């Protein structure tokens, strides 16, 4: 399983450099503007983009067919894509918590934003991956764009809500969204494994 994730990172290495440059840009904007939404929104984008890029390479090279012939199970192939998403999300999400150590970013509101967007990153992955497995990366690109736009809209609404409500209520709501994302992650993984078991390569 670990080998599959390493293979995916090697496949997207060229794009990863581009992603890291973008990430550094959003990180800089966040620190200069004292607005954590720039960075944490980028985390959602990268969490979905890296697995989708890896899947696109695999689809182009018929990797799954080769892997199955080599003895890799269908469940391992499906689960490895979710683990890849987590391998991207966790380090980037950790950085967002470190940003909260900055005096101008240290607040309950920003902590709520970080927690909520962690849940949104998981939820976005949970929605996109099963459909990618079902219909392929090319057909799923429109869905990916819709998900990103939905995240931007929800993020804007949440920002307005934070400004209006503030305090512990927002923090509790964010924890609920994160909890839904964690539970849904396992449900989505189960659905994807089922899709893979019936998929004809």
N, CA, C and O of each residue as an XYZ file, in Angstrom:
804
protein
N       0.837     -1.208      0.000
C       0.000      0.000      0.000
C       0.873      1.260      0.000
O       0.616      2.205     -0.746
N       1.905      1.258      0.845
C       2.826      2.397      0.912
C       3.505      2.604     -0.439
O       3.726      3.738     -0.864
N       3.833      1.499     -1.110
C       4.470      1.580     -2.419
C       3.572      2.254     -3.447
O       4.060      2.983     -4.310
N       2.262      2.018     -3.363
C       1.315      2.651     -4.288
C       1.293      4.167     -4.093
O       1.208      4.925     -5.059
N       1.369      4.596     -2.846
C       1.358      6.036     -2.560
C       2.640      6.689     -3.058
O       2.604      7.781     -3.625
N       3.784      6.016     -2.847
C       5.063      6.537     -3.343
C       5.019      6.659     -4.864
O       5.495      7.643     -5.429
N       4.440      5.646     -5.523
C       4.316      5.675     -6.981
C       3.495      6.869     -7.438
O       3.841      7.530     -8.417
N       2.400      7.145     -6.726
C       1.546      8.284     -7.080
C       2.290      9.606     -6.923
O       2.185     10.482     -7.781
N       3.029      9.752     -5.850
C       3.791     10.985     -5.646
C       4.861     11.166     -6.725
O       5.122     12.287     -7.163
N       5.471     10.072     -7.148
C       6.469     10.160     -8.223
C       5.809     10.578     -9.534
O       6.377     11.355    -10.301
N       4.617     10.062     -9.783
C       3.910     10.396    -11.025
C       3.557     11.880    -11.102
O       3.616     12.489    -12.170
N       3.189     12.452     -9.953
C       2.734     13.849     -9.958
C       3.834     14.810     -9.494
O       3.560     15.966     -9.172
N       5.077     14.323     -9.463
C       6.173     15.139     -8.936
C       6.299     16.469     -9.676
O       6.494     17.511     -9.049
N       6.189     16.439    -11.004
C       6.295     17.672    -11.780
C       5.230     18.678    -11.399
O       5.511     19.869    -11.263
N       3.997     18.198    -11.224
C       2.906     19.074    -10.834
C       3.040     19.509     -9.385
O       2.589     20.595     -9.018
N       3.661     18.665     -8.550
C       3.823     18.992     -7.141
C       4.666     20.252     -6.971
O       4.420     21.049     -6.065
N       5.657     20.431     -7.839
C       6.483     21.644     -7.764
C       5.604     22.872     -8.020
O       5.710     23.882     -7.324
N       4.750     22.767     -9.014
C       3.806     23.854     -9.319
C       2.865     24.091     -8.129
O       2.597     25.235     -7.760
N       2.368     23.003     -7.535
C       1.481     23.123     -6.385
C       2.187     23.774     -5.203
O       1.595     24.599     -4.507
N       3.444     23.413     -4.968
C       4.192     23.977     -3.842
C       4.436     25.477     -4.024
O       4.414     26.241     -3.059
N       4.669     25.886     -5.271
C       4.833     27.321     -5.541
C       3.530     28.063     -5.233
O       3.543     29.121     -4.604
N       2.413     27.501     -5.678
C       1.116     28.101     -5.386
C       0.852     28.136     -3.884
O       0.348     29.121     -3.346
N       1.204     27.037     -3.223
C       0.992     26.957     -1.783
C       1.797     28.033     -1.055
O       1.286     28.686     -0.144
N       3.049     28.215     -1.457
C       3.890     29.252     -0.853
C       3.292     30.640     -1.081
O       3.358     31.511     -0.213
N       2.709     30.827     -2.264
C       2.078     32.110     -2.580
C       0.889     32.369     -1.658
O       0.768     33.452     -1.085
N       0.009     31.371     -1.516
C      -1.155     31.531     -0.650
C      -0.747     31.694      0.815
O      -1.383     32.432      1.568
N       0.314     31.001      1.206
C       0.808     31.127      2.571
C       1.312     32.546      2.833
O       1.053     33.124      3.889
N       2.026     33.090      1.868
C       2.538     34.459      1.988
C       1.410     35.473      2.062
O       1.447     36.401      2.871
N       0.394     35.289      1.204
C      -0.756     36.205      1.206
C      -1.479     36.144      2.543
O      -1.904     37.168      3.076
N      -1.616     34.932      3.083
C      -2.269     34.765      4.385
C      -1.540     35.537      5.479
O      -2.165     36.223      6.288
N      -0.214     35.421      5.498
C       0.576     36.090      6.536
C       0.566     37.604      6.368
O       0.559     38.343      7.352
N       0.566     38.062      5.121
C       0.585     39.505      4.872
C      -0.777     40.154      5.127
O      -0.861     41.304      5.557
N      -1.837     39.396      4.853
C      -3.183     39.953      4.971
C      -3.868     39.593      6.292
O      -4.935     40.118      6.612
N      -3.240     38.688      7.053
C      -3.849     38.178      8.293
C      -5.224     37.571      8.025
O      -6.136     37.680      8.845
N      -5.356     36.928      6.858
C      -6.607     36.287      6.460
C      -6.322     34.823      6.150
O      -5.719     34.501      5.127
N      -6.759     33.944      7.039
C      -6.408     32.529      6.920
C      -7.168     31.821      5.798
O      -6.817     30.704      5.420
N      -8.208     32.468      5.266
C      -9.004     31.834      4.219
C      -8.183     31.571      2.952
O      -8.450     30.601      2.242
N      -7.207     32.403      2.663
C      -6.394     32.203      1.462
C      -5.673     30.857      1.529
O      -5.697     30.085      0.570
N      -5.040     30.585      2.655
C      -4.268     29.342      2.771
C      -5.178     28.132      2.926
O      -5.007     27.132      2.228
N      -6.138     28.214      3.831
C      -6.942     27.030      4.136
C      -7.829     26.635      2.959
O      -8.160     25.461      2.794
N      -8.216     27.621      2.136
C      -8.959     27.284      0.920
C      -8.100     26.526     -0.065
O      -8.575     25.626     -0.757
N      -6.816     26.901     -0.126
C      -5.882     26.197     -1.008
C      -5.697     24.744     -0.565
O      -5.464     23.864     -1.393
N      -5.800     24.499      0.735
C      -5.651     23.127      1.250
C      -6.714     22.215      0.652
O      -6.426     21.077      0.281
N      -7.949     22.717      0.560
C      -9.033     21.928     -0.043
C      -8.692     21.606     -1.492
O      -8.840     20.468     -1.938
N      -8.236     22.617     -2.218
C      -7.891     22.453     -3.630
C      -6.808     21.388     -3.816
O      -6.945     20.513     -4.670
N      -5.739     21.454     -3.029
C      -4.633     20.507     -3.182
C      -5.032     19.093     -2.755
O      -4.588     18.113     -3.352
N      -5.867     18.992     -1.727
C      -6.282     17.671     -1.238
C      -7.007     16.885     -2.317
O      -6.872     15.664     -2.397
N      -7.782     17.583     -3.153
C      -8.489     16.900     -4.243
C      -7.615     16.792     -5.490
O      -7.633     15.769     -6.175
N      -6.861     17.830     -5.783
C      -6.117     17.896     -7.054
C      -5.044     16.826     -7.177
O      -4.887     16.228     -8.242
N      -4.305     16.578     -6.102
C      -3.209     15.602     -6.194
C      -3.735     14.194     -6.489
O      -3.231     13.559     -7.416
N      -4.724     13.672     -5.748
C      -5.258     12.343     -6.107
C      -5.853     12.293     -7.507
O      -5.705     11.289     -8.204
N      -6.532     13.378     -7.932
C      -7.105     13.389     -9.281
C      -6.018     13.350    -10.346
O      -6.163     12.664    -11.357
N      -4.933     14.080    -10.124
C      -3.813     14.068    -11.074
C      -3.193     12.671    -11.146
O      -2.878     12.176    -12.229
N      -3.022     12.043     -9.978
C      -2.455     10.688     -9.941
C      -3.369      9.704    -10.658
O      -2.897      8.837    -11.393
N      -4.667      9.832    -10.447
C      -5.624      8.952    -11.118
C      -5.620      9.165    -12.629
O      -5.759      8.213    -13.397
N      -5.460     10.418    -13.048
C      -5.422     10.711    -14.489
C      -4.219     10.044    -15.140
O      -4.337      9.499    -16.238
N      -3.062     10.076    -14.481
C      -1.879      9.395    -14.998
C      -2.103      7.888    -15.074
O      -1.745      7.249    -16.063
N      -2.695      7.329    -14.029
C      -2.952      5.885    -14.003
C      -3.924      5.477    -15.102
O      -3.750      4.446    -15.753
N      -4.942      6.292    -15.298
C      -5.944      6.001    -16.318
C      -5.320      6.042    -17.711
O      -5.625      5.209    -18.565
N      -4.454      7.008    -17.924
C      -3.792      7.156    -19.218
C      -2.878      5.965    -19.523
O      -2.793      5.523    -20.669
N      -2.197      5.450    -18.500
C      -1.223      4.361    -18.675
C      -1.811      2.978    -18.427
O      -1.090      1.982    -18.469
N      -3.139      2.907    -18.163
C      -3.780      1.620    -17.828
C      -3.087      0.939    -16.652
O      -2.909     -0.279    -16.635
N      -2.702      1.752    -15.669
C      -1.960      1.231    -14.526
C      -2.764      0.207    -13.730
O      -2.221     -0.814    -13.309
N      -4.061      0.474    -13.519
C      -4.867     -0.413    -12.686
C      -4.898     -1.833    -13.242
O      -4.834     -2.808    -12.494
N      -4.996     -1.933    -14.562
C      -5.009     -3.258    -15.194
C      -3.690     -3.986    -14.921
O      -3.681     -5.178    -14.613
N      -2.588     -3.260    -15.037
C      -1.272     -3.851    -14.774
C      -1.139     -4.239    -13.302
O      -0.636     -5.318    -12.988
N      -1.591     -3.355    -12.391
C      -1.478     -3.614    -10.958
C      -2.278     -4.854    -10.554
O      -1.814     -5.666     -9.753
N      -3.479     -4.992    -11.112
C      -4.304     -6.160    -10.798
C      -3.638     -7.445    -11.285
O      -3.675     -8.472    -10.607
N      -3.030     -7.373    -12.466
C      -2.327     -8.543    -13.005
C      -1.106     -8.875    -12.162
O      -0.674    -10.026    -12.111
N      -0.542     -7.848    -11.490
C       0.656     -8.049    -10.667
C       0.314     -8.509     -9.251
O       1.212     -8.752     -8.445
N      -0.967     -8.628     -8.947
C      -1.364     -9.152     -7.641
C      -1.876     -8.130     -6.647
O      -2.196     -8.484     -5.513
N      -1.962     -6.852     -7.051
C      -2.532     -5.831     -6.173
C      -4.053     -5.997     -6.170
O      -4.661     -6.141     -7.230
N      -4.664     -5.977     -4.994
C      -6.111     -6.181     -4.923
C      -6.865     -4.911     -5.296
O      -6.314     -3.811     -5.246
N      -8.114     -5.075     -5.665
C      -8.956     -3.929     -6.020
C      -9.163     -3.015     -4.809
O      -9.163     -1.792     -4.942
N      -9.337     -3.610     -3.640
C      -9.498     -2.804     -2.431
C      -8.253     -1.969     -2.156
O      -8.358     -0.806     -1.767
N      -7.096     -2.545     -2.353
C      -5.850     -1.812     -2.134
C      -5.736     -0.618     -3.079
O      -5.287      0.457     -2.682
N      -6.145     -0.815     -4.330
C      -6.095      0.282     -5.294
C      -7.018      1.425     -4.876
O      -6.642      2.595     -4.940
N      -8.234      1.069     -4.445
C      -9.197      2.100     -4.049
C      -8.738      2.827     -2.782
O      -8.739      4.057     -2.729
N      -8.348      2.059     -1.772
C      -7.957      2.645     -0.489
C      -6.701      3.500     -0.631
O      -6.568      4.518      0.049
N      -5.780      3.101     -1.505
C      -4.530      3.857     -1.648
C      -4.791      5.286     -2.108
O      -4.039      6.194     -1.752
N      -5.850      5.501     -2.897
C      -6.176      6.851     -3.370
C      -6.677      7.721     -2.215
O      -6.408      8.921     -2.174
N      -7.401      7.114     -1.288
C      -7.841      7.851     -0.102
C      -6.657      8.169      0.816
O      -6.575      9.258      1.386
N      -5.755      7.218      0.949
C      -4.562      7.454      1.765
C      -3.681      8.537      1.153
O      -3.042      9.307      1.870
N      -3.654      8.591     -0.179
C      -2.911      9.649     -0.859
C      -3.503     11.014     -0.509
O      -2.770     11.966     -0.240
N      -4.827     11.102     -0.515
C      -5.488     12.360     -0.152
C      -5.140     12.758      1.278
O      -4.887     13.930      1.554
N      -5.125     11.785      2.187
C      -4.765     12.076      3.576
C      -3.301     12.485      3.695
O      -2.956     13.348      4.502
N      -2.443     11.863      2.890
C      -1.019     12.201      2.908
C      -0.781     13.630      2.456
O       0.210     14.252      2.841
N      -1.689     14.153      1.638
C      -1.608     15.557      1.218
C      -2.249     16.462      2.266
O      -1.700     17.505      2.622
N      -3.414     16.051      2.753
C      -4.177     16.893      3.677
C      -3.474     17.121      5.004
O      -3.366     18.263      5.449
N      -2.993     16.064      5.647
C      -2.493     16.190      7.014
C      -1.346     17.187      7.175
O      -1.409     18.034      8.066
N      -0.295     17.119      6.344
C       0.792     18.106      6.511
C       0.326     19.544      6.259
O       0.718     20.464      6.978
N      -0.512     19.730      5.235
C      -0.994     21.072      4.916
C      -1.923     21.598      6.004
O      -1.894     22.782      6.340
N      -2.734     20.721      6.541
C      -3.653     21.096      7.621
C      -2.874     21.427      8.892
O      -3.245     22.343      9.626
N      -1.798     20.685      9.155
C      -0.947     20.964     10.314
C      -0.352     22.367     10.217
O      -0.267     23.082     11.216
N       0.054     22.752      9.024
C       0.606     24.102      8.825
C      -0.433     25.161      9.181
O      -0.091     26.206      9.733
N      -1.704     24.892      8.865
C      -2.751     25.874      9.177
C      -2.899     26.060     10.685
O      -3.203     27.161     11.144
N      -2.687     24.994     11.461
C      -2.709     25.129     12.924
C      -1.501     25.925     13.405
O      -1.605     26.709     14.348
N      -0.363     25.725     12.760
C       0.831     26.489     13.124
C       0.646     27.977     12.832
O       1.179     28.830     13.543
N      -0.117     28.280     11.774
C      -0.393     29.679     11.454
C      -1.153     30.375     12.583
O      -1.032     31.585     12.779
N      -1.934     29.591     13.314
C      -2.721     30.166     14.407
C      -1.844     30.638     15.563
O      -2.311     31.340     16.460
N      -0.577     30.250     15.535
C       0.350     30.722     16.569
C       0.714     32.190     16.359
O       1.140     32.873     17.291
N       0.542     32.670     15.118
C       0.809     34.088     14.844
C      -0.211     34.942     15.597
O      -1.401     34.626     15.620
N       0.255     36.001     16.196
C      -0.602     36.818     17.059
C      -1.830     37.362     16.327
O      -2.924     37.397     16.890
N      -1.651     37.780     15.088
C      -2.761     38.379     14.341
C      -3.757     37.341     13.823
O      -4.847     37.697     13.376
N      -3.392     36.069     13.881
C      -4.279     35.015     13.399
C      -4.864     34.180     14.535
O      -5.699     33.306     14.303
N      -4.424     34.451     15.758
C      -4.821     33.636     16.903
C      -6.199     34.073     17.407
O      -6.336     35.104     18.064
N      -7.227     33.256     17.082
C      -8.586     33.562     17.537
C      -9.453     32.315     17.431
O      -9.134     31.381     16.695
N     -10.555     32.314     18.179
C     -11.516     31.217     18.088
C     -12.099     31.131     16.679
O     -12.351     30.041     16.166
N     -12.307     32.280     16.066
C     -12.889     32.306     14.721
C     -11.983     31.606     13.713
O     -12.451     30.805     12.904
N     -10.686     31.906     13.762
C      -9.759     31.270     12.823
C      -9.579     29.787     13.127
O      -9.421     28.985     12.206
N      -9.602     29.411     14.406
C      -9.558     27.992     14.755
C     -10.779     27.281     14.188
O     -10.678     26.159     13.693
N     -11.929     27.936     14.261
C     -13.159     27.363     13.692
C     -13.026     27.169     12.188
O     -13.457     26.153     11.643
N     -12.422     28.158     11.518
C     -12.219     28.073     10.076
C     -11.326     26.885      9.725
O     -11.627     26.131      8.800
N     -10.236     26.721     10.459
C      -9.300     25.616     10.196
C      -9.984     24.272     10.393
O      -9.827     23.369      9.571
N     -10.740     24.132     11.472
C     -11.442     22.872     11.736
C     -12.490     22.598     10.670
O     -12.609     21.476     10.179
N     -13.257     23.641     10.311
C     -14.304     23.462      9.308
C     -13.724     23.064      7.961
O     -14.241     22.163      7.301
N     -12.650     23.731      7.551
C     -12.073     23.425      6.247
C     -11.372     22.072      6.230
O     -11.216     21.471      5.166
N     -10.947     21.585      7.394
C     -10.476     20.208      7.451
C     -11.596     19.248      7.115
O     -11.412     18.290      6.364
N     -12.773     19.519      7.688
C     -13.945     18.702      7.367
C     -14.366     18.835      5.928
O     -14.737     17.846      5.296
N     -14.314     20.061      5.387
C     -14.683     20.283      3.988
C     -13.710     19.577      3.047
O     -14.122     19.044      2.017
N     -12.430     19.569      3.389
C     -11.439     18.848      2.568
C     -11.787     17.367      2.492
O     -11.720     16.754      1.426
N     -12.156     16.806      3.633
C     -12.548     15.387      3.658
C     -13.826     15.168      2.869
O     -13.913     14.237      2.068
N     -14.822     16.023      3.091
C     -16.103     15.870      2.400
C     -15.951     16.005      0.887
O     -16.579     15.269      0.126
N     -15.122     16.942      0.460
C     -14.904     17.120     -0.981
C     -14.286     15.867     -1.587
O     -14.687     15.423     -2.663
N     -13.314     15.307     -0.889
C     -12.670     14.072     -1.347
C     -13.666     12.924     -1.390
O     -13.667     12.116     -2.319
N     -14.513     12.868     -0.370
C     -15.501     11.789     -0.270
C     -16.524     11.836     -1.398
O     -17.028     10.798     -1.825
N     -16.824     13.013     -1.870
C     -17.790     13.168     -2.957
C     -17.152     12.859     -4.308
O     -17.735     12.163     -5.140
N     -15.950     13.386     -4.513
C     -15.322     13.314     -5.836
C     -14.780     11.919     -6.149
O     -15.016     11.407     -7.244
N     -14.065     11.294     -5.219
C     -13.380     10.037     -5.540
C     -14.311      8.911     -6.003
O     -14.018      8.285     -7.022
N     -15.417      8.621     -5.308
C     -16.278      7.540     -5.809
C     -16.782      7.799     -7.223
O     -16.881      6.871     -8.026
N     -17.103      9.058     -7.532
C     -17.591      9.371     -8.872
C     -16.490      9.273     -9.920
O     -16.741      8.887    -11.061
N     -15.265      9.626     -9.525
C     -14.125      9.453    -10.440
C     -13.913      7.972    -10.730
O     -13.676      7.588    -11.876
N     -13.997      7.149     -9.704
C     -13.853      5.712     -9.898
C     -14.950      5.161    -10.799
O     -14.741      4.209    -11.551
N     -16.110      5.774    -10.706
C     -17.265      5.282    -11.461
C     -17.252      5.733    -12.915
O     -17.518      4.934    -13.813
N     -16.942      7.021    -13.160
C     -17.079      7.559    -14.521
C     -15.757      7.972    -15.156
O     -15.732      8.325    -16.335
N     -14.660      7.937    -14.407
C     -13.363      8.300    -14.973
C     -13.005      9.759    -14.712
O     -13.873     10.579    -14.414
N     -11.726     10.067    -14.828
C     -11.240     11.403    -14.476
C     -11.726     12.479    -15.453
O     -12.038     13.592    -15.030
N     -11.795     12.168    -16.739
C     -12.193     13.188    -17.715
C     -13.622     13.659    -17.483
O     -13.887     14.861    -17.460
N     -14.534     12.724    -17.314
C     -15.932     13.081    -17.098
C     -16.146     13.733    -15.738
O     -17.099     14.489    -15.550
N     -15.258     13.442    -14.792
C     -15.425     13.973    -13.432
C     -14.846     15.373    -13.265
O     -15.007     15.980    -12.205
N     -14.180     15.894    -14.279
C     -13.557     17.218    -14.149
C     -14.582     18.315    -13.888
O     -14.326     19.235    -13.111
N     -15.736     18.221    -14.532
C     -16.795     19.205    -14.302
C     -17.256     19.160    -12.854
O     -17.477     20.195    -12.224
N     -17.397     17.942    -12.338
C     -17.795     17.785    -10.941
C     -16.766     18.431    -10.021
O     -17.117     19.087     -9.040
N     -15.507     18.240    -10.348
C     -14.422     18.808     -9.552
C     -14.535     20.332     -9.505
O     -14.381     20.938     -8.444
N     -14.805     20.946    -10.654
C     -14.960     22.398    -10.717
C     -16.157     22.844     -9.874
O     -16.091     23.850     -9.168
N     -17.250     22.081     -9.958
C     -18.450     22.410     -9.187
C     -18.158     22.347     -7.695
O     -18.590     23.214     -6.934
N     -17.418     21.309     -7.275
C     -17.077     21.155     -5.856
C     -16.237     22.331     -5.373
O     -16.493     22.874     -4.299
N     -15.229     22.731     -6.163
C     -14.375     23.854     -5.777
C     -15.201     25.141     -5.662
O     -15.032     25.903     -4.710
N     -16.100     25.385     -6.638
C     -16.951     26.567     -6.578
C     -17.867     26.528     -5.357
O     -18.091     27.548     -4.706
N     -18.395     25.337     -5.053
C     -19.257     25.192     -3.886
C     -18.493     25.499     -2.607
O     -19.027     26.122     -1.689
N     -17.229     25.055     -2.551
C     -16.389     25.331     -1.379
C     -16.174     26.835     -1.217
O     -16.231     27.359     -0.105
N     -15.926     27.529     -2.337
C     -15.721     28.973     -2.286
C     -16.976     29.684     -1.780
O     -16.894     30.601     -0.963
N     -18.134     29.251     -2.274
C     -19.401     29.865     -1.852
C     -19.650     29.591     -0.374
O     -19.983     30.502      0.384
N     -19.488     28.329      0.035
C     -19.702     27.971      1.435
C     -18.723     28.690      2.346
O     -19.074     29.124      3.443
N     -17.480     28.811      1.869
C     -16.475     29.520      2.657
C     -16.861     30.975      2.874
O     -16.694     31.509      3.970
N     -17.379     31.619      1.825
C     -17.823     33.000      1.948
C     -18.989     33.139      2.914
O     -19.022     34.064      3.725
N     -19.950     32.216      2.829
C     -21.091     32.236      3.738
C     -20.654     32.001      5.175
O     -21.145     32.641      6.105
N     -19.712     31.059      5.340
C     -19.218     30.768      6.688
C     -18.481     31.972      7.263
O     -18.618     32.278      8.448
N     -17.695     32.660      6.424
C     -16.973     33.851      6.877
C     -17.948     34.907      7.371
O     -17.722     35.537      8.404
N     -19.042     35.098      6.622
C     -20.050     36.077      7.033
C     -20.709     35.660      8.346
O     -20.995     36.492      9.207
N     -20.942     34.350      8.479
C     -21.562     33.836      9.707
C     -20.639     34.026     10.905
O     -21.080     34.404     11.991
N     -19.346     33.757     10.691
C     -18.363     33.931     11.757
C     -18.352     35.375     12.245
O     -18.292     35.634     13.447
N     -18.412     36.312     11.301
C     -18.400     37.730     11.669
C     -19.653     38.100     12.468
O     -19.611     38.958     13.350
N     -20.768     37.435     12.142
C     -22.038     37.760     12.799
C     -22.167     37.091     14.165
O     -22.566     37.726     15.141
N     -21.823     35.797     14.224
C     -22.048     35.022     15.442
C     -20.809     35.057     16.353
O     -20.851     35.590     17.462
N     -19.711     34.478     15.857
C     -18.469     34.429     16.637
C     -18.589     33.507     17.848
O     -19.651     32.948     18.123
N     -17.470     33.362     18.566
C     -17.482     32.627     19.824
C     -17.572     31.120     19.676
O     -17.238     30.557     18.633
N     -18.031     30.476     20.745
C     -18.026     29.016     20.847
C     -19.032     28.346     19.918
O     -18.830     27.198     19.521
N     -20.111     29.040     19.564
C     -21.123     28.433     18.682
C     -20.518     28.042     17.344
O     -20.797     26.966     16.815
N     -19.690     28.922     16.803
C     -19.038     28.651     15.522
C     -18.046     27.508     15.669
O     -17.931     26.666     14.778
N     -17.332     27.473     16.782
C     -16.356     26.407     17.026
C     -17.046     25.050     17.096
O     -16.548     24.071     16.540
N     -18.176     24.986     17.768
C     -18.927     23.724     17.882
C     -19.439     23.285     16.514
O     -19.376     22.104     16.172
N     -19.946     24.238     15.734
C     -20.428     23.910     14.388
C     -19.302     23.364     13.520
O     -19.499     22.422     12.753
N     -18.126     23.960     13.646
C     -16.970     23.504     12.872
C     -16.558     22.093     13.260
O     -16.207     21.284     12.401
N     -16.602     21.800     14.549
C     -16.284     20.448     15.017
C     -17.286     19.430     14.476
O     -16.921     18.296     14.164
N     -18.541     19.836     14.368
C     -19.570     18.948     13.807
C     -19.280     18.646     12.338
O     -19.399     17.501     11.901
N     -18.898     19.680     11.572
C     -18.561     19.484     10.158
C     -17.352     18.559     10.028
O     -17.325     17.687      9.160
N     -16.363     18.749     10.885
C     -15.179     17.881     10.865
C     -15.564     16.443     11.192
O     -15.071     15.510     10.557
N     -16.442     16.256     12.179
C     -16.877     14.909     12.560
C     -17.605     14.222     11.405
O     -17.390     13.038     11.146
N     -18.470     14.974     10.711
C     -19.183     14.419      9.548
C     -18.179     14.013      8.474
O     -18.332     12.970      7.839
N     -17.146     14.842      8.270
C     -16.117     14.519      7.280
C     -15.360     13.252      7.623
O     -15.053     12.452      6.740
N     -15.056     13.061      8.905
C     -14.309     11.868      9.332
C     -15.151     10.614      9.143
O     -14.674      9.616      8.603
N     -16.393     10.666      9.584
C     -17.281      9.500      9.445
C     -17.543      9.208      7.968
O     -17.507      8.056      7.535
N     -17.805     10.261      7.209
C     -18.095     10.084      5.792
C     -16.923      9.531      5.015
O     -17.110      8.881      3.986
N     -15.713      9.782      5.494
C     -14.517      9.290      4.810
C     -14.535      7.765      4.715
O     -14.220      7.195      3.670
N     -14.903      7.121      5.802
C     -14.938      5.657      5.815
C     -16.105      5.115      4.984
O     -15.985      4.076      4.335
N     -17.224      5.825      5.013
C     -18.369      5.413      4.193
C     -18.026      5.526      2.709
O     -18.312      4.622      1.924
N     -17.408      6.651      2.334
C     -17.018      6.867      0.942
C     -16.006      5.813      0.488
O     -16.078      5.315     -0.635
N     -15.065      5.480      1.371
C     -14.065      4.473      1.028
C     -14.725      3.115      0.770
O     -14.335      2.385     -0.142
N     -15.711      2.797      1.572
C     -16.435      1.537      1.392
C     -17.172      1.519      0.055
O     -17.188      0.504     -0.642
N     -17.781      2.650     -0.295
C     -18.488      2.763     -1.581
C     -17.505      2.597     -2.740
O     -17.797      1.898     -3.711
N     -16.345      3.237     -2.636
C     -15.348      3.154     -3.708
C     -14.820      1.727     -3.861
O     -14.601      1.260     -4.979
N     -14.619      1.048     -2.752
C     -14.170     -0.350     -2.824
C     -15.202     -1.210     -3.531
O     -14.857     -2.100     -4.308
N     -16.483     -0.936     -3.254
C     -17.559     -1.673     -3.923
C     -17.557     -1.390     -5.428
O     -17.734     -2.307     -6.230
N     -17.357     -0.123     -5.814
C     -17.287      0.237     -7.230
C     -16.135     -0.490     -7.897
O     -16.287     -1.019     -8.998
N     -14.986     -0.521     -7.241
C     -13.799     -1.156     -7.819
C     -13.992     -2.662     -7.985
O     -13.513     -3.255     -8.952
N     -14.697     -3.272     -7.033
C     -14.888     -4.725     -7.123
C     -15.725     -5.113     -8.340
O     -15.595     -6.219     -8.865
N     -16.583     -4.197     -8.782
C     -17.449     -4.501     -9.931
C     -17.009     -3.818    -11.216
O     -17.692     -3.899    -12.237
N     -15.867     -3.146    -11.161
C     -15.404     -2.410    -12.335
C     -14.656     -3.329    -13.296
O     -13.869     -4.181    -12.885
N     -14.921     -3.134    -14.585
C     -14.268     -3.948    -15.619
C     -13.126     -3.137    -16.228
O     -13.354     -2.144    -16.918
N     -11.896     -3.575    -15.963
C     -10.707     -2.867    -16.495
C     -10.306     -3.436    -17.842
O      -9.337     -2.974    -18.443
